[in-house]
Amino acid sequence: MIFHETTLKDAWLIELQKRGDERGFFARTYCETEFAAHGLVTRYVQQNTSFSKDKGTLRGMHFQRADAAEAKLVRCLKGAIMDIIVDLRGSSPTYMKHETFELTDENRHQLYVPPGFAHAFQTLTDDVEVSYLVSSPYTPSAEGGLRYDDPALGIDWPVPVSVISDKDRVWPLLSADAEPIFA
């Protein structure tokens, strides 16, 4: 794997290092030793998958609070997504900044999302499947989210939102005087 630093502290774009022959290729998508060498979470307790049938579907901006905070390793298995993360750690030099990443079934890139980040993606094609490892079990009481269209974030979504859940549509707007969600 080839680890690329992003503009957000502790977030990484991971490129597969393919070994190919006439059959195709082989590549590792996870290695505990390499993740540990980069200071990343190495224990994952869930693997999730999502399927979105329509281009423009938006999922997120999700996070889990406190002890349930999750690291995620996200990969698009079919189609293409624009993955967006926001640093919610008040002590981080990149606090409240976001970055976007195009993950596709062709580039096979993965995104490492550290604990303390909000995460969302929008589908750029129809029939998209995304898989991600998660470091903490889903805890409904710790669930939180940001509004995808919050002016305080200034996120420019690549295509019009065609499908979004009611829950994701109505997350509260950020308040200018709010305390950081994560220390």
PDB file of C-alpha atoms in Angstrom:
ATOM      1  CA  MET A   1       0.000   0.000   0.000  1.00  0.00           C
ATOM      2  CA  ILE A   2       1.099   3.533  -0.682  1.00  0.00           C
ATOM      3  CA  PHE A   3       0.042   6.026   2.011  1.00  0.00           C
ATOM      4  CA  HIS A   4      -0.577   9.619   0.877  1.00  0.00           C
ATOM      5  CA  GLU A   5      -0.932  12.367   3.472  1.00  0.00           C
ATOM      6  CA  THR A   6      -3.952  14.617   3.019  1.00  0.00           C
ATOM      7  CA  THR A   7      -4.413  18.258   3.985  1.00  0.00           C
ATOM      8  CA  LEU A   8      -6.274  17.090   7.105  1.00  0.00           C
ATOM      9  CA  LYS A   9      -4.225  15.969  10.089  1.00  0.00           C
ATOM     10  CA  ASP A  10      -4.226  12.169  10.549  1.00  0.00           C
ATOM     11  CA  ALA A  11      -6.378  11.395   7.462  1.00  0.00           C
ATOM     12  CA  TRP A  12      -4.759   9.314   4.706  1.00  0.00           C
ATOM     13  CA  LEU A  13      -5.528   8.380   1.110  1.00  0.00           C
ATOM     14  CA  ILE A  14      -4.279   4.852   0.505  1.00  0.00           C
ATOM     15  CA  GLU A  15      -3.345   3.637  -2.936  1.00  0.00           C
ATOM     16  CA  LEU A  16      -3.174  -0.076  -3.566  1.00  0.00           C
ATOM     17  CA  GLN A  17       0.201  -1.380  -4.643  1.00  0.00           C
ATOM     18  CA  LYS A  18      -0.772  -3.872  -7.334  1.00  0.00           C
ATOM     19  CA  ARG A  19       1.260  -6.927  -8.240  1.00  0.00           C
ATOM     20  CA  GLY A  20       0.041  -8.094 -11.637  1.00  0.00           C
ATOM     21  CA  ASP A  21       0.446 -10.837 -14.183  1.00  0.00           C
ATOM     22  CA  GLU A  22      -1.625 -12.385 -16.963  1.00  0.00           C
ATOM     23  CA  ARG A  23      -4.370 -13.283 -14.453  1.00  0.00           C
ATOM     24  CA  GLY A  24      -4.871  -9.684 -13.293  1.00  0.00           C
ATOM     25  CA  PHE A  25      -3.443  -8.325 -10.052  1.00  0.00           C
ATOM     26  CA  PHE A  26      -3.178  -8.887  -6.315  1.00  0.00           C
ATOM     27  CA  ALA A  27      -3.001  -6.126  -3.691  1.00  0.00           C
ATOM     28  CA  ARG A  28      -3.327  -5.808   0.057  1.00  0.00           C
ATOM     29  CA  THR A  29      -6.137  -3.545   1.235  1.00  0.00           C
ATOM     30  CA  TYR A  30      -5.152  -3.716   4.905  1.00  0.00           C
ATOM     31  CA  CYS A  31      -1.986  -4.583   6.835  1.00  0.00           C
ATOM     32  CA  GLU A  32      -1.861  -4.149  10.604  1.00  0.00           C
ATOM     33  CA  THR A  33       1.916  -3.577  10.574  1.00  0.00           C
ATOM     34  CA  GLU A  34       1.766  -0.854   7.897  1.00  0.00           C
ATOM     35  CA  PHE A  35      -1.192   0.872   9.544  1.00  0.00           C
ATOM     36  CA  ALA A  36       0.581   0.845  12.923  1.00  0.00           C
ATOM     37  CA  ALA A  37       3.742   2.267  11.320  1.00  0.00           C
ATOM     38  CA  HIS A  38       1.649   5.257  10.162  1.00  0.00           C
ATOM     39  CA  GLY A  39       0.015   5.697  13.587  1.00  0.00           C
ATOM     40  CA  LEU A  40      -3.412   4.544  12.360  1.00  0.00           C
ATOM     41  CA  VAL A  41      -6.047   2.521  14.185  1.00  0.00           C
ATOM     42  CA  THR A  42      -5.401  -1.189  13.599  1.00  0.00           C
ATOM     43  CA  ARG A  43      -8.412  -2.850  15.221  1.00  0.00           C
ATOM     44  CA  TYR A  44     -11.704  -2.988  13.329  1.00  0.00           C
ATOM     45  CA  VAL A  45     -14.866  -4.529  14.769  1.00  0.00           C
ATOM     46  CA  GLN A  46     -17.315  -4.160  11.868  1.00  0.00           C
ATOM     47  CA  GLN A  47     -17.341  -4.184   8.109  1.00  0.00           C
ATOM     48  CA  ASN A  48     -20.250  -2.330   6.534  1.00  0.00           C
ATOM     49  CA  THR A  49     -21.485  -2.071   2.986  1.00  0.00           C
ATOM     50  CA  SER A  50     -23.926   0.295   1.348  1.00  0.00           C
ATOM     51  CA  PHE A  51     -25.593   0.167  -2.042  1.00  0.00           C
ATOM     52  CA  SER A  52     -27.046   3.297  -3.640  1.00  0.00           C
ATOM     53  CA  LYS A  53     -28.999   2.911  -6.852  1.00  0.00           C
ATOM     54  CA  ASP A  54     -29.159   6.552  -7.971  1.00  0.00           C
ATOM     55  CA  LYS A  55     -26.457   9.034  -8.943  1.00  0.00           C
ATOM     56  CA  GLY A  56     -26.490  11.992  -6.538  1.00  0.00           C
ATOM     57  CA  THR A  57     -27.405   9.952  -3.454  1.00  0.00           C
ATOM     58  CA  LEU A  58     -25.867  11.528  -0.362  1.00  0.00           C
ATOM     59  CA  ARG A  59     -25.074   9.577   2.812  1.00  0.00           C
ATOM     60  CA  GLY A  60     -23.839  11.480   5.851  1.00  0.00           C
ATOM     61  CA  MET A  61     -22.221  13.648   7.433  1.00  0.00           C
ATOM     62  CA  HIS A  62     -22.021  11.081  10.245  1.00  0.00           C
ATOM     63  CA  PHE A  63     -19.858  10.649  13.331  1.00  0.00           C
ATOM     64  CA  GLN A  64     -20.006   8.879  16.688  1.00  0.00           C
ATOM     65  CA  ARG A  65     -19.253  10.773  19.914  1.00  0.00           C
ATOM     66  CA  ALA A  66     -16.895  10.065  22.834  1.00  0.00           C
ATOM     67  CA  ASP A  67     -15.786   6.482  23.433  1.00  0.00           C
ATOM     68  CA  ALA A  68     -17.772   5.316  20.392  1.00  0.00           C
ATOM     69  CA  ALA A  69     -15.769   7.546  17.991  1.00  0.00           C
ATOM     70  CA  GLU A  70     -14.900   5.550  14.882  1.00  0.00           C
ATOM     71  CA  ALA A  71     -11.975   5.250  12.553  1.00  0.00           C
ATOM     72  CA  LYS A  72     -13.133   4.149   9.094  1.00  0.00           C
ATOM     73  CA  LEU A  73     -11.374   2.623   6.115  1.00  0.00           C
ATOM     74  CA  VAL A  74     -13.604   3.402   3.117  1.00  0.00           C
ATOM     75  CA  ARG A  75     -13.441   1.871  -0.372  1.00  0.00           C
ATOM     76  CA  CYS A  76     -15.774   2.127  -3.379  1.00  0.00           C
ATOM     77  CA  LEU A  77     -16.245  -1.358  -4.846  1.00  0.00           C
ATOM     78  CA  LYS A  78     -18.592  -0.451  -7.696  1.00  0.00           C
ATOM     79  CA  GLY A  79     -19.144   2.897  -9.384  1.00  0.00           C
ATOM     80  CA  ALA A  80     -17.771   6.189  -8.065  1.00  0.00           C
ATOM     81  CA  ILE A  81     -18.225   8.448  -5.046  1.00  0.00           C
ATOM     82  CA  MET A  82     -17.033  11.797  -3.800  1.00  0.00           C
ATOM     83  CA  ASP A  83     -16.050  11.135  -0.201  1.00  0.00           C
ATOM     84  CA  ILE A  84     -15.935  14.135   2.123  1.00  0.00           C
ATOM     85  CA  ILE A  85     -14.526  14.317   5.639  1.00  0.00           C
ATOM     86  CA  VAL A  86     -14.574  17.140   8.198  1.00  0.00           C
ATOM     87  CA  ASP A  87     -12.138  17.374  11.125  1.00  0.00           C
ATOM     88  CA  LEU A  88     -14.223  17.929  14.287  1.00  0.00           C
ATOM     89  CA  ARG A  89     -11.340  17.721  16.791  1.00  0.00           C
ATOM     90  CA  GLY A  90     -11.085  21.073  18.567  1.00  0.00           C
ATOM     91  CA  SER A  91      -7.373  20.565  19.327  1.00  0.00           C
ATOM     92  CA  SER A  92      -6.466  19.814  15.696  1.00  0.00           C
ATOM     93  CA  PRO A  93      -4.718  22.366  13.465  1.00  0.00           C
ATOM     94  CA  THR A  94      -7.224  21.386  10.741  1.00  0.00           C
ATOM     95  CA  TYR A  95     -10.318  21.786  12.959  1.00  0.00           C
ATOM     96  CA  MET A  96     -13.507  22.403  10.912  1.00  0.00           C
ATOM     97  CA  LYS A  97     -11.668  21.994   7.609  1.00  0.00           C
ATOM     98  CA  HIS A  98     -12.845  19.478   5.034  1.00  0.00           C
ATOM     99  CA  GLU A  99     -11.352  17.651   2.082  1.00  0.00           C
ATOM    100  CA  THR A 100     -12.861  15.687  -0.783  1.00  0.00           C
ATOM    101  CA  PHE A 101     -11.653  12.445  -2.368  1.00  0.00           C
ATOM    102  CA  GLU A 102     -12.871  10.643  -5.446  1.00  0.00           C
ATOM    103  CA  LEU A 103     -13.017   6.913  -4.753  1.00  0.00           C
ATOM    104  CA  THR A 104     -13.907   4.657  -7.672  1.00  0.00           C
ATOM    105  CA  ASP A 105     -13.924   1.028  -8.682  1.00  0.00           C
ATOM    106  CA  GLU A 106     -11.217   1.965 -11.197  1.00  0.00           C
ATOM    107  CA  ASN A 107      -8.728   3.833  -8.978  1.00  0.00           C
ATOM    108  CA  ARG A 108      -9.400   1.449  -6.029  1.00  0.00           C
ATOM    109  CA  HIS A 109      -8.186   4.088  -3.561  1.00  0.00           C
ATOM    110  CA  GLN A 110      -9.133   3.822   0.088  1.00  0.00           C
ATOM    111  CA  LEU A 111      -9.680   6.625   2.559  1.00  0.00           C
ATOM    112  CA  TYR A 112      -8.609   6.339   6.185  1.00  0.00           C
ATOM    113  CA  VAL A 113     -10.924   8.522   8.287  1.00  0.00           C
ATOM    114  CA  PRO A 114      -9.621   9.007  11.849  1.00  0.00           C
ATOM    115  CA  PRO A 115     -11.818   9.119  14.949  1.00  0.00           C
ATOM    116  CA  GLY A 116     -13.184  12.629  15.512  1.00  0.00           C
ATOM    117  CA  PHE A 117     -14.134  13.257  11.883  1.00  0.00           C
ATOM    118  CA  ALA A 118     -17.537  13.561  10.232  1.00  0.00           C
ATOM    119  CA  HIS A 119     -17.838  11.428   7.102  1.00  0.00           C
ATOM    120  CA  ALA A 120     -20.127  11.538   4.071  1.00  0.00           C
ATOM    121  CA  PHE A 121     -20.164  10.511   0.460  1.00  0.00           C
ATOM    122  CA  GLN A 122     -22.169  11.309  -2.635  1.00  0.00           C
ATOM    123  CA  THR A 123     -22.580   8.887  -5.512  1.00  0.00           C
ATOM    124  CA  LEU A 124     -21.250  10.060  -8.881  1.00  0.00           C
ATOM    125  CA  THR A 125     -22.788   7.161 -10.803  1.00  0.00           C
ATOM    126  CA  ASP A 126     -25.797   4.876 -10.522  1.00  0.00           C
ATOM    127  CA  ASP A 127     -25.492   1.506  -8.778  1.00  0.00           C
ATOM    128  CA  VAL A 128     -22.726   2.295  -6.298  1.00  0.00           C
ATOM    129  CA  GLU A 129     -21.440  -0.095  -3.654  1.00  0.00           C
ATOM    130  CA  VAL A 130     -19.190   1.103  -0.834  1.00  0.00           C
ATOM    131  CA  SER A 131     -17.513  -1.034   1.819  1.00  0.00           C
ATOM    132  CA  TYR A 132     -15.850   0.213   4.967  1.00  0.00           C
ATOM    133  CA  LEU A 133     -14.205  -1.129   8.064  1.00  0.00           C
ATOM    134  CA  VAL A 134     -15.186   0.541  11.349  1.00  0.00           C
ATOM    135  CA  SER A 135     -13.171   0.530  14.577  1.00  0.00           C
ATOM    136  CA  SER A 136     -16.100   0.819  17.024  1.00  0.00           C
ATOM    137  CA  PRO A 137     -19.503  -0.841  17.050  1.00  0.00           C
ATOM    138  CA  TYR A 138     -22.411   1.328  15.994  1.00  0.00           C
ATOM    139  CA  THR A 139     -23.839   2.988  19.112  1.00  0.00           C
ATOM    140  CA  PRO A 140     -27.169   4.742  18.444  1.00  0.00           C
ATOM    141  CA  SER A 141     -26.895   6.893  21.590  1.00  0.00           C
ATOM    142  CA  ALA A 142     -23.517   8.259  20.384  1.00  0.00           C
ATOM    143  CA  GLU A 143     -24.643   9.039  16.855  1.00  0.00           C
ATOM    144  CA  GLY A 144     -24.272  12.552  15.523  1.00  0.00           C
ATOM    145  CA  GLY A 145     -24.245  14.378  12.237  1.00  0.00           C
ATOM    146  CA  LEU A 146     -23.715  17.622  10.395  1.00  0.00           C
ATOM    147  CA  ARG A 147     -26.002  19.131   7.788  1.00  0.00           C
ATOM    148  CA  TYR A 148     -24.637  18.503   4.306  1.00  0.00           C
ATOM    149  CA  ASP A 149     -25.595  22.048   3.261  1.00  0.00           C
ATOM    150  CA  ASP A 150     -24.414  23.874   6.394  1.00  0.00           C
ATOM    151  CA  PRO A 151     -23.023  27.253   5.266  1.00  0.00           C
ATOM    152  CA  ALA A 152     -20.396  27.058   8.033  1.00  0.00           C
ATOM    153  CA  LEU A 153     -18.835  24.084   6.228  1.00  0.00           C
ATOM    154  CA  GLY A 154     -19.036  25.487   2.701  1.00  0.00           C
ATOM    155  CA  ILE A 155     -19.009  22.073   1.037  1.00  0.00           C
ATOM    156  CA  ASP A 156     -19.465  22.130  -2.732  1.00  0.00           C
ATOM    157  CA  TRP A 157     -21.178  18.843  -3.610  1.00  0.00           C
ATOM    158  CA  PRO A 158     -20.227  17.675  -7.108  1.00  0.00           C
ATOM    159  CA  VAL A 159     -23.747  16.906  -8.389  1.00  0.00           C
ATOM    160  CA  PRO A 160     -27.245  17.917  -7.245  1.00  0.00           C
ATOM    161  CA  VAL A 161     -28.459  15.834  -4.295  1.00  0.00           C
ATOM    162  CA  SER A 162     -31.042  13.418  -5.700  1.00  0.00           C
ATOM    163  CA  VAL A 163     -31.646  11.179  -2.668  1.00  0.00           C
ATOM    164  CA  ILE A 164     -30.964  11.834   1.015  1.00  0.00           C
ATOM    165  CA  SER A 165     -32.474  10.358   4.178  1.00  0.00           C
ATOM    166  CA  ASP A 166     -34.789  12.479   6.308  1.00  0.00           C
ATOM    167  CA  LYS A 167     -32.313  12.143   9.193  1.00  0.00           C
ATOM    168  CA  ASP A 168     -29.393  13.451   7.103  1.00  0.00           C
ATOM    169  CA  ARG A 169     -31.470  16.317   5.692  1.00  0.00           C
ATOM    170  CA  VAL A 170     -32.296  17.754   9.133  1.00  0.00           C
ATOM    171  CA  TRP A 171     -29.128  17.517  11.221  1.00  0.00           C
ATOM    172  CA  PRO A 172     -28.791  20.848  13.086  1.00  0.00           C
ATOM    173  CA  LEU A 173     -26.708  23.682  11.675  1.00  0.00           C
ATOM    174  CA  LEU A 174     -23.441  24.443  13.425  1.00  0.00           C
ATOM    175  CA  SER A 175     -23.523  27.295  15.888  1.00  0.00           C
ATOM    176  CA  ALA A 176     -20.698  29.864  15.817  1.00  0.00           C
ATOM    177  CA  ASP A 177     -20.320  29.654  19.600  1.00  0.00           C
ATOM    178  CA  ALA A 178     -20.662  25.876  19.940  1.00  0.00           C
ATOM    179  CA  GLU A 179     -18.035  23.879  21.773  1.00  0.00           C
ATOM    180  CA  PRO A 180     -16.011  21.442  19.635  1.00  0.00           C
ATOM    181  CA  ILE A 181     -17.645  18.027  19.329  1.00  0.00           C
ATOM    182  CA  PHE A 182     -14.289  16.344  20.028  1.00  0.00           C
ATOM    183  CA  ALA A 183     -11.547  17.751  22.285  1.00  0.00           C
TER     184      ALA A 183
END
